[in-house]
Amino acid sequence: MRASYVLAVIALGCSALPASAGSDDIFGNWARGDGAARVHVAACGDNVCATNTWIKDSAKQKEKVGDHLIFKIKANDNAWTGSAYDPQRHLHFSAKLKASGGNMVTTGCIIGGLI
């Protein structure tokens, strides 16, 4: 299984696009820090979903527009923490999202800290 999307989102962080929500809000449109993808973060039922809206090179990145991550996260102090699921790759991992000043930093852990 490849975790390229998950690792890229978790490791690189994002910056806000003009249509993003408030500076401390994770909801809205974000460009991945490496410039290879854009995602839309929105509520989806009781969860939060990050859905790819643009991919620079689908074949190389092994991901496509419409791929998404499902976050089960809650706002705590200055960040959102919980878990995430990548249904395309059947991966579960911990997740922390923090937005501030038009940037979002994401961190996470897959397989009990091994990745």
Coordinates of C-alpha atoms in Angstrom, one line a residue:
M1 CA 0.0 0.0 0.0
R2 CA 1.2 3.5 -0.8
A3 CA 0.7 6.3 1.6
S4 CA 2.0 9.1 -0.5
Y5 CA -1.1 11.3 -0.2
V6 CA -1.4 10.7 3.5
L7 CA 2.2 11.4 4.1
A8 CA 2.3 14.4 1.9
V9 CA -0.7 16.0 3.6
I10 CA 0.5 15.1 7.0
A11 CA 4.1 16.2 6.5
L12 CA 3.9 19.3 4.3
G13 CA 1.1 21.4 5.7
C14 CA -1.0 23.7 3.5
S15 CA -1.5 27.3 2.8
A16 CA -4.8 29.1 2.3
L17 CA -6.2 29.9 -1.1
P18 CA -8.3 33.0 -1.4
A19 CA -11.5 31.1 -0.8
S20 CA -10.4 29.8 2.6
A21 CA -12.3 30.4 5.8
G22 CA -11.0 32.5 8.7
S23 CA -7.3 32.4 9.6
D24 CA -7.9 30.0 12.6
D25 CA -10.4 27.8 10.8
I26 CA -9.5 24.6 9.1
F27 CA -12.5 24.7 6.8
G28 CA -12.1 26.0 3.2
N29 CA -9.8 25.6 0.3
W30 CA -6.1 24.8 0.8
A31 CA -3.0 24.4 -1.4
R32 CA -0.6 21.6 -0.2
G33 CA 2.8 23.0 0.8
D34 CA 4.6 21.2 -2.1
G35 CA 2.3 22.8 -4.7
A36 CA 1.2 19.3 -6.0
A37 CA -2.4 19.4 -4.8
R38 CA -5.3 21.4 -3.6
V39 CA -7.9 20.2 -1.2
H40 CA -11.3 21.4 0.1
V41 CA -11.9 20.8 3.9
A42 CA -15.5 20.7 4.9
A43 CA -17.9 19.1 7.4
C44 CA -19.2 15.7 6.1
G45 CA -21.8 14.4 8.5
D46 CA -20.3 14.2 12.0
N47 CA -16.8 14.2 10.5
V48 CA -14.5 16.5 8.5
C49 CA -13.4 15.6 5.0
A50 CA -10.4 16.8 3.0
T51 CA -11.1 16.2 -0.7
N52 CA -8.7 16.7 -3.6
T53 CA -9.9 19.4 -5.9
W54 CA -6.7 19.6 -8.1
I55 CA -3.7 17.3 -8.6
K56 CA -0.6 18.4 -10.5
D57 CA 0.4 14.9 -11.8
S58 CA -2.1 12.1 -11.0
A59 CA 0.0 9.3 -12.3
K60 CA 3.2 10.3 -10.5
Q61 CA 1.4 11.1 -7.2
K62 CA -0.9 8.0 -7.2
E63 CA -3.9 10.1 -6.3
K64 CA -6.7 11.8 -8.2
V65 CA -9.3 14.6 -7.9
G66 CA -12.1 13.3 -5.6
D67 CA -9.8 11.2 -3.4
H68 CA -10.4 12.2 0.2
L69 CA -9.5 11.7 3.9
I70 CA -12.2 11.4 6.5
F71 CA -11.2 13.0 9.8
K72 CA -12.8 12.2 13.2
I73 CA -11.4 15.3 15.0
K74 CA -12.5 17.7 17.6
A75 CA -11.4 21.3 18.3
N76 CA -9.1 21.5 21.3
D77 CA -7.6 24.8 22.4
N78 CA -5.7 25.9 19.3
A79 CA -5.9 22.7 17.1
W80 CA -8.1 19.9 15.9
T81 CA -7.1 16.4 17.0
G82 CA -8.3 12.9 16.6
S83 CA -8.0 10.3 13.9
A84 CA -8.3 10.0 10.1
Y85 CA -9.1 7.4 7.5
D86 CA -7.9 7.2 3.9
P87 CA -10.6 5.1 2.2
Q88 CA -8.6 4.8 -1.1
R89 CA -5.7 3.1 0.7
H90 CA -7.6 1.7 3.7
L91 CA -5.2 3.4 6.2
H92 CA -6.1 4.7 9.6
F93 CA -3.8 7.2 11.4
S94 CA -3.8 9.8 14.2
A95 CA -4.2 13.4 13.0
K96 CA -3.7 17.0 14.3
L97 CA -4.6 20.0 12.2
K98 CA -3.8 23.6 13.2
A99 CA -4.7 26.7 11.2
S100 CA -3.2 30.1 11.9
G101 CA -2.5 33.2 9.8
G102 CA -3.7 31.6 6.6
N103 CA -1.6 28.5 6.9
M104 CA -2.5 25.0 8.2
V105 CA 0.0 22.5 9.6
T106 CA -1.0 18.9 9.7
T107 CA 0.7 16.1 11.6
G108 CA -0.1 12.4 12.1
C109 CA 1.1 9.0 12.7
I110 CA 0.4 5.7 10.8
I111 CA 0.9 2.1 12.2
G112 CA 1.6 2.9 15.8
G113 CA 4.3 5.4 15.1
L114 CA 6.3 3.4 12.5
I115 CA 5.5 5.9 9.7

